[in-house]
Each structure stands twice: as structure tokens, then as C-alpha cells.
mmCIF file of C-alpha atoms in Angstrom:
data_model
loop_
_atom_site.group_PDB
_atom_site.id
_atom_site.type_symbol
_atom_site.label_atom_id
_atom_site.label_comp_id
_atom_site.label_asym_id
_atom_site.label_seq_id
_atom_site.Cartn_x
_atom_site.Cartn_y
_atom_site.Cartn_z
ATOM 1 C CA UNK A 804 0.000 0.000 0.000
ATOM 2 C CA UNK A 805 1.296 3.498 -1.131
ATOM 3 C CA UNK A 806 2.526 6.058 1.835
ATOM 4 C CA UNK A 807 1.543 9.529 1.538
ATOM 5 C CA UNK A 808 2.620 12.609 3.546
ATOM 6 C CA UNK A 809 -0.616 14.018 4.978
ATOM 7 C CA UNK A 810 -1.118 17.156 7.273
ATOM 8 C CA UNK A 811 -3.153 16.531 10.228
ATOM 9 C CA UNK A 812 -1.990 14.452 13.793
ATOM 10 C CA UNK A 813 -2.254 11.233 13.323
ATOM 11 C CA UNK A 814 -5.683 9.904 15.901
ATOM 12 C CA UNK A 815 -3.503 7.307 18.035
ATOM 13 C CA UNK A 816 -0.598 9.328 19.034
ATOM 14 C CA UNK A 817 -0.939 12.731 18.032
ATOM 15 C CA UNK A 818 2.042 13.281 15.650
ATOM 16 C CA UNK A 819 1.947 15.611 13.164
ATOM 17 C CA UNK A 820 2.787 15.261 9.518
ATOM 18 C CA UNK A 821 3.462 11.692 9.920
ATOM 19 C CA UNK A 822 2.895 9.136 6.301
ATOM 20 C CA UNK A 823 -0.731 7.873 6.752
ATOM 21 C CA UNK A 824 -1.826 4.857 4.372
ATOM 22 C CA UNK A 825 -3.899 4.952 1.547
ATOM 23 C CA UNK A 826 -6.259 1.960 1.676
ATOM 24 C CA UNK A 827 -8.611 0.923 -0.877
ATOM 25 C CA UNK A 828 -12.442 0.781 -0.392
ATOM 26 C CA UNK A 829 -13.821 -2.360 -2.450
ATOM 27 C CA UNK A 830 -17.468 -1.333 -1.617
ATOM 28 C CA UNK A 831 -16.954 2.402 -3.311
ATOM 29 C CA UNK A 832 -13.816 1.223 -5.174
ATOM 30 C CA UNK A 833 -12.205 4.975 -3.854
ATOM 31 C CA UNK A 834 -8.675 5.112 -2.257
ATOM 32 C CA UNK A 835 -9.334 6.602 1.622
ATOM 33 C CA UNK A 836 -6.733 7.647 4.040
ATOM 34 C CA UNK A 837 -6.599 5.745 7.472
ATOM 35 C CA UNK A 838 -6.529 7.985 10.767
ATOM 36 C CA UNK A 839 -3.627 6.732 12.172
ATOM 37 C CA UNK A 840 0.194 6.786 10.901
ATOM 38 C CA UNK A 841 2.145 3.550 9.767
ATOM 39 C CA UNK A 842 3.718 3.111 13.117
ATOM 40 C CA UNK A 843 0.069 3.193 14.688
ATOM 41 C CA UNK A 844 -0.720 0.720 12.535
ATOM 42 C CA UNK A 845 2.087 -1.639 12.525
ATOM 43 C CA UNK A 846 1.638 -1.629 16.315
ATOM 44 C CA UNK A 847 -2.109 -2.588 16.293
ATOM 45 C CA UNK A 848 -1.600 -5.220 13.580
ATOM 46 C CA UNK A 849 1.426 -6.979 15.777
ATOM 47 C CA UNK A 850 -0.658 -6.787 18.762
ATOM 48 C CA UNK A 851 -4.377 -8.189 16.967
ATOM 49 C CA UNK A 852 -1.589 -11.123 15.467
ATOM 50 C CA UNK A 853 -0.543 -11.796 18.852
ATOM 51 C CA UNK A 854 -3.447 -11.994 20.524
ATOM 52 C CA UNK A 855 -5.410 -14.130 17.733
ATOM 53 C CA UNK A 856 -2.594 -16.693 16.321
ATOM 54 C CA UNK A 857 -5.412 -18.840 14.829
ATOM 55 C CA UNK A 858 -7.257 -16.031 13.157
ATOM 56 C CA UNK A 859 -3.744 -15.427 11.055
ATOM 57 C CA UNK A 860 -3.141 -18.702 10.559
ATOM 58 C CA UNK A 861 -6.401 -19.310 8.781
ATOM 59 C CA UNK A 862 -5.976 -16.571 6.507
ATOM 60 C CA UNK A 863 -2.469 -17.496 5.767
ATOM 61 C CA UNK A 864 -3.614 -20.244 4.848
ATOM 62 C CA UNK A 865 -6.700 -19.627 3.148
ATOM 63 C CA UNK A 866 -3.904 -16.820 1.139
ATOM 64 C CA UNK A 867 -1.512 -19.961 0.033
ATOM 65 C CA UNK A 868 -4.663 -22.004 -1.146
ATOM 66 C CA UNK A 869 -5.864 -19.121 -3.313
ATOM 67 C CA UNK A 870 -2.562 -18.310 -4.436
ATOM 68 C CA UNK A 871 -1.400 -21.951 -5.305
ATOM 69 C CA UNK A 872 -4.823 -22.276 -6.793
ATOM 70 C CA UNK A 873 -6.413 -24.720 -4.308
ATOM 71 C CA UNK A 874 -4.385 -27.617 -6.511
ATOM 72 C CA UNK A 875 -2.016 -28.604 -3.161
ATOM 73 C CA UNK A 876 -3.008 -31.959 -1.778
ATOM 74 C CA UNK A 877 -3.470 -32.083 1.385
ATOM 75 C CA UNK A 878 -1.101 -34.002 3.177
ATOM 76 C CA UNK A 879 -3.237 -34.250 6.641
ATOM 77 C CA UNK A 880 -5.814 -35.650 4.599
ATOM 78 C CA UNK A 881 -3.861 -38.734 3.494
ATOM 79 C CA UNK A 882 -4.219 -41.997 5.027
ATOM 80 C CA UNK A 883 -1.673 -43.953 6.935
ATOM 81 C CA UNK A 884 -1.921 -46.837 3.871
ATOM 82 C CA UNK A 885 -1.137 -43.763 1.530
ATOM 83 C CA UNK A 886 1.650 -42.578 3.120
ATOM 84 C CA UNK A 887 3.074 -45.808 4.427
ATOM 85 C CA UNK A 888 2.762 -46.413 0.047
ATOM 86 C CA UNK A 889 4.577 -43.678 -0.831
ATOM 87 C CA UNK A 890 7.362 -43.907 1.810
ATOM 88 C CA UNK A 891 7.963 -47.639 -0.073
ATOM 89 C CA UNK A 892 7.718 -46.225 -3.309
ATOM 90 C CA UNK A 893 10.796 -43.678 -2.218
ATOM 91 C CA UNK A 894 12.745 -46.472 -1.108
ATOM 92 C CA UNK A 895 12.730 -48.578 -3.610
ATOM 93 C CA UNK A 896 13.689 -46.007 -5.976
ATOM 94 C CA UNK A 897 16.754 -44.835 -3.933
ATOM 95 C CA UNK A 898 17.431 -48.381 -3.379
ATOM 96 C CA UNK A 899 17.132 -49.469 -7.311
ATOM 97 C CA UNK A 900 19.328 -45.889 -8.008
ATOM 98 C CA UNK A 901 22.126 -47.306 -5.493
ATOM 99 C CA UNK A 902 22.049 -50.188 -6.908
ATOM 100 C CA UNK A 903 23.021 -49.564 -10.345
ATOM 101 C CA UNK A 904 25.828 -46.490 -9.221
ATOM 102 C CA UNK A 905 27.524 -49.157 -7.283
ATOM 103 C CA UNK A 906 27.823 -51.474 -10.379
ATOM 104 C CA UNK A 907 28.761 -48.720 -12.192
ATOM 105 C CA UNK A 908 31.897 -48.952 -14.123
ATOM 106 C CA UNK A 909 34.907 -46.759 -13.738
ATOM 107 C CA UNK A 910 34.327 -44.411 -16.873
ATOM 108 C CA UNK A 911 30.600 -43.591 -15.296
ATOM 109 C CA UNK A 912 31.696 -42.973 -11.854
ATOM 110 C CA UNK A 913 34.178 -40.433 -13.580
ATOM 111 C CA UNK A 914 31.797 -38.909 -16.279
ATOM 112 C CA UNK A 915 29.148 -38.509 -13.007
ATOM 113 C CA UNK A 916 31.417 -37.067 -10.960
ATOM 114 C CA UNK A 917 33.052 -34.444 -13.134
ATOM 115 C CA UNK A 918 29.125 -33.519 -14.657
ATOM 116 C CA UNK A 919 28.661 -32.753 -11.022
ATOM 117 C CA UNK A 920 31.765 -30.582 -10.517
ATOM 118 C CA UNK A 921 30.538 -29.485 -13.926
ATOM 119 C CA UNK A 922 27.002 -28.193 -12.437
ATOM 120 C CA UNK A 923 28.342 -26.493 -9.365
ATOM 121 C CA UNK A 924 30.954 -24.117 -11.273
ATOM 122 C CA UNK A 925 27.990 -23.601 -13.529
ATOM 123 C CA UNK A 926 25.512 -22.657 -10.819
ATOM 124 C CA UNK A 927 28.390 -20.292 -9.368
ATOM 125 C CA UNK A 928 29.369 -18.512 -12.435
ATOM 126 C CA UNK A 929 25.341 -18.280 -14.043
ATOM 127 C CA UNK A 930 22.477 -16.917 -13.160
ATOM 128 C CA UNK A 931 20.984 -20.504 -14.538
ATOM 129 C CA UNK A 932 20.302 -23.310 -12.197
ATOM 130 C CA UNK A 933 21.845 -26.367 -13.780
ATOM 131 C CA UNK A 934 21.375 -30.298 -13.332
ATOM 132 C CA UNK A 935 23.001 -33.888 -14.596
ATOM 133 C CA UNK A 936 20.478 -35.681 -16.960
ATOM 134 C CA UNK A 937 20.033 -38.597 -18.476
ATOM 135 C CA UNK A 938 19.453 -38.472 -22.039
ATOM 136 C CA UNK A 939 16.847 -41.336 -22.098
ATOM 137 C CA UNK A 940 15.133 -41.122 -18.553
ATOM 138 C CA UNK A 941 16.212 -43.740 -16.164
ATOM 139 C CA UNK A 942 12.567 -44.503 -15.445
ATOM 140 C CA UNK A 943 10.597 -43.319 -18.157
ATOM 141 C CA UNK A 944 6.844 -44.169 -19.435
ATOM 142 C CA UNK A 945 8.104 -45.627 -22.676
ATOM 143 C CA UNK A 946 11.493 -46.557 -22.423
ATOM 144 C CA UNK A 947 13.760 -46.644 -19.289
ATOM 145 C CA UNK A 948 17.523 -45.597 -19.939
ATOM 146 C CA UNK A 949 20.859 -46.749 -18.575
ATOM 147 C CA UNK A 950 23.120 -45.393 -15.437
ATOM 148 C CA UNK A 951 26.365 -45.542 -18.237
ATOM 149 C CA UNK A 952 28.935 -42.288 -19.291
ATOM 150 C CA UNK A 953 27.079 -41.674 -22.401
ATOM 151 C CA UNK A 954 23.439 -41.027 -21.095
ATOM 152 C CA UNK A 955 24.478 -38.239 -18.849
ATOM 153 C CA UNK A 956 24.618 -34.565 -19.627
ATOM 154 C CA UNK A 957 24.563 -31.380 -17.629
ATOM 155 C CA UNK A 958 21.492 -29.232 -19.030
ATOM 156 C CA UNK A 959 19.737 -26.360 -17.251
ATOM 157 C CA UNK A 960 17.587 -27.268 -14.083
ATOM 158 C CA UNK A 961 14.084 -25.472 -16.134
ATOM 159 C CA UNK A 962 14.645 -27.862 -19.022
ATOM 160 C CA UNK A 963 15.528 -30.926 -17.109
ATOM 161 C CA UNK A 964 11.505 -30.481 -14.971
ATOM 162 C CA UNK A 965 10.043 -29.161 -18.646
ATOM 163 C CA UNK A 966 11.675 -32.854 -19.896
ATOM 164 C CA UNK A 967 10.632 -34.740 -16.638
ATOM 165 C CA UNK A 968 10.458 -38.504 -17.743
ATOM 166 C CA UNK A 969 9.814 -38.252 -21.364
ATOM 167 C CA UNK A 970 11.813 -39.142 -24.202
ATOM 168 C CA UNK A 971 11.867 -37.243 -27.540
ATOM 169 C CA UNK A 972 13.472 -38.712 -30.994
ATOM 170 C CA UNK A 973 14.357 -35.648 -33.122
ATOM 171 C CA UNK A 974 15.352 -36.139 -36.372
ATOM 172 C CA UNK A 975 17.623 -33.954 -38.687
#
């Protein structure tokens, strides 16, 4: 909300010339200027969020919902079979990923490693996230790629989510 100087003693404390905010009126759709100065108000807000803590948590949340576009699952809403489902599904997949870096050969371990070096000097020196890839997706829809040197590649983070677990053939 804009600040405005404004002549007149603010109605809480009394000081003059003091910025007073401009609020919009949604019933009139007219800017108005409040009676009290920003400090007033900054005051009375800290003190209404201290004594109400579930009032403003409510309307944080209901804020997040709205601005997420009420699309977020809720995770208190989820069963213990759900969860217990998912936490199984994460394991196996780290487990499966282990297993095929630790059978790795030495050339991968060496092309992973140095495409990870590779992302971090990139992330320092860019303004562009970066991430390692694998050219065919390990676990894609279609078809599922290999853990080997010539499936990885370091491409920026955006187009690695844009990709996700799909696999393109372009030809030229």
C-alpha cells in the first residue's frame, strides 16, 4: 500500500505530519486515508496477530490455497496406507538408483562425478540453475535408460523439470 505525507496528527498518538496509508475501499472502489500513521498501525496489527494466532493462521492459509490455486493436496488428509505407500515407493527407488551407481563402471563414476563438478561451477558462475540428466530417462513411461557415461549430460535445471520422464526422438 502506497505512503503519503498528509497534514493533520495522526488519531492514536498525536504526531503531526506523519505518512498515513492509503487503503482501498472495495465497496466504493475509492482510495481513503486511514486515521492513524504507519507506526500506529504496525503496532495494532502486531498486537491483533498476537493476541489471535489462529485467526492469522487461517488466513495465511486460506492466502496460500488461493494463491497456489487450491491444486495442493493435502497431506493431513492422506491416510496412513497412503503414506506408508509412498514412503515404499521412495525407497525402492533410492534403493534401485544405489544399486546400479555401485555397479557402475569406472568411466561412469568419472563422467558422473566431473558432470557434477561441472554443475556447481555452472551454478556459481550463471544466473541458470543447472542439473546432470540422463538423455533417455532412467525410469521413463516408454522406455527406461541406462546409469552408463554416455546417457548423462549437464542441461539447465528449467529444461531438465520441462523434460521430466519423457523421451523425444528428433530427427535432422
Amino acid at each position: 500500500m502506497p505512503y503519503i505525507l498528509c497534514a493533520g496528527p495522526c488519531k492514536k498518538c498525536g504526531v503531526e505530519n506523519t505518512l498515513f496509508r492509503s487503503r482501498w475501499n472495495t465497496k466504493n472502489n475509492k482510495h481513503y486515508l486511514q486515521s492513524s500513521c504507519k507506526e500506529c498501525e504496525t503496532a495494532a496489527t502486531i498486537l491483533h496477530q498476537k493476541a489471535n494466532p489462529e485467526y492469522w493462521n487461517e488466513l495465511n492459509k486460506r492466502s496460500y490455497l488461493k494463491k497456489v490455486g487450491g491444486q495442493l493436496k493435502n497431506v493431513l488428509d492422506r491416510s496412513e496406507e497412503e503414506k506408508r505407500k509412498r514412503a515404499a515407493e521412495k525407497a525402492n527407488k533410492r534403493a534401485t538408483q544405489i544399486k546400479l551407481v555401485s555397479f557402475a563402471d569406472e568411466l561412469t563414476v568419472l563422467v558422473v562425478d566431473e558432470a557434477k563438478r561441472l554443475v556447481k561451477l555452472r551454478n556459481e558462475k550463471t544466473n541458470v540453475r543447472w542439473s546432470v540428466d540422463h538423455k533417455i530417462p532412467f525410469f521413463g513411461k516408454d522406455v527406461c535408460g541406462l546409469h552408463v557415461w554416455g546417457n548423462i549430460q549437464v542441461i539447465p535445471l528449467i529444461e531438465n523439470l520441462k523434460k521430466g520422464t519423457t523421451y523425444a526422438v528428433y530427427s535432422s
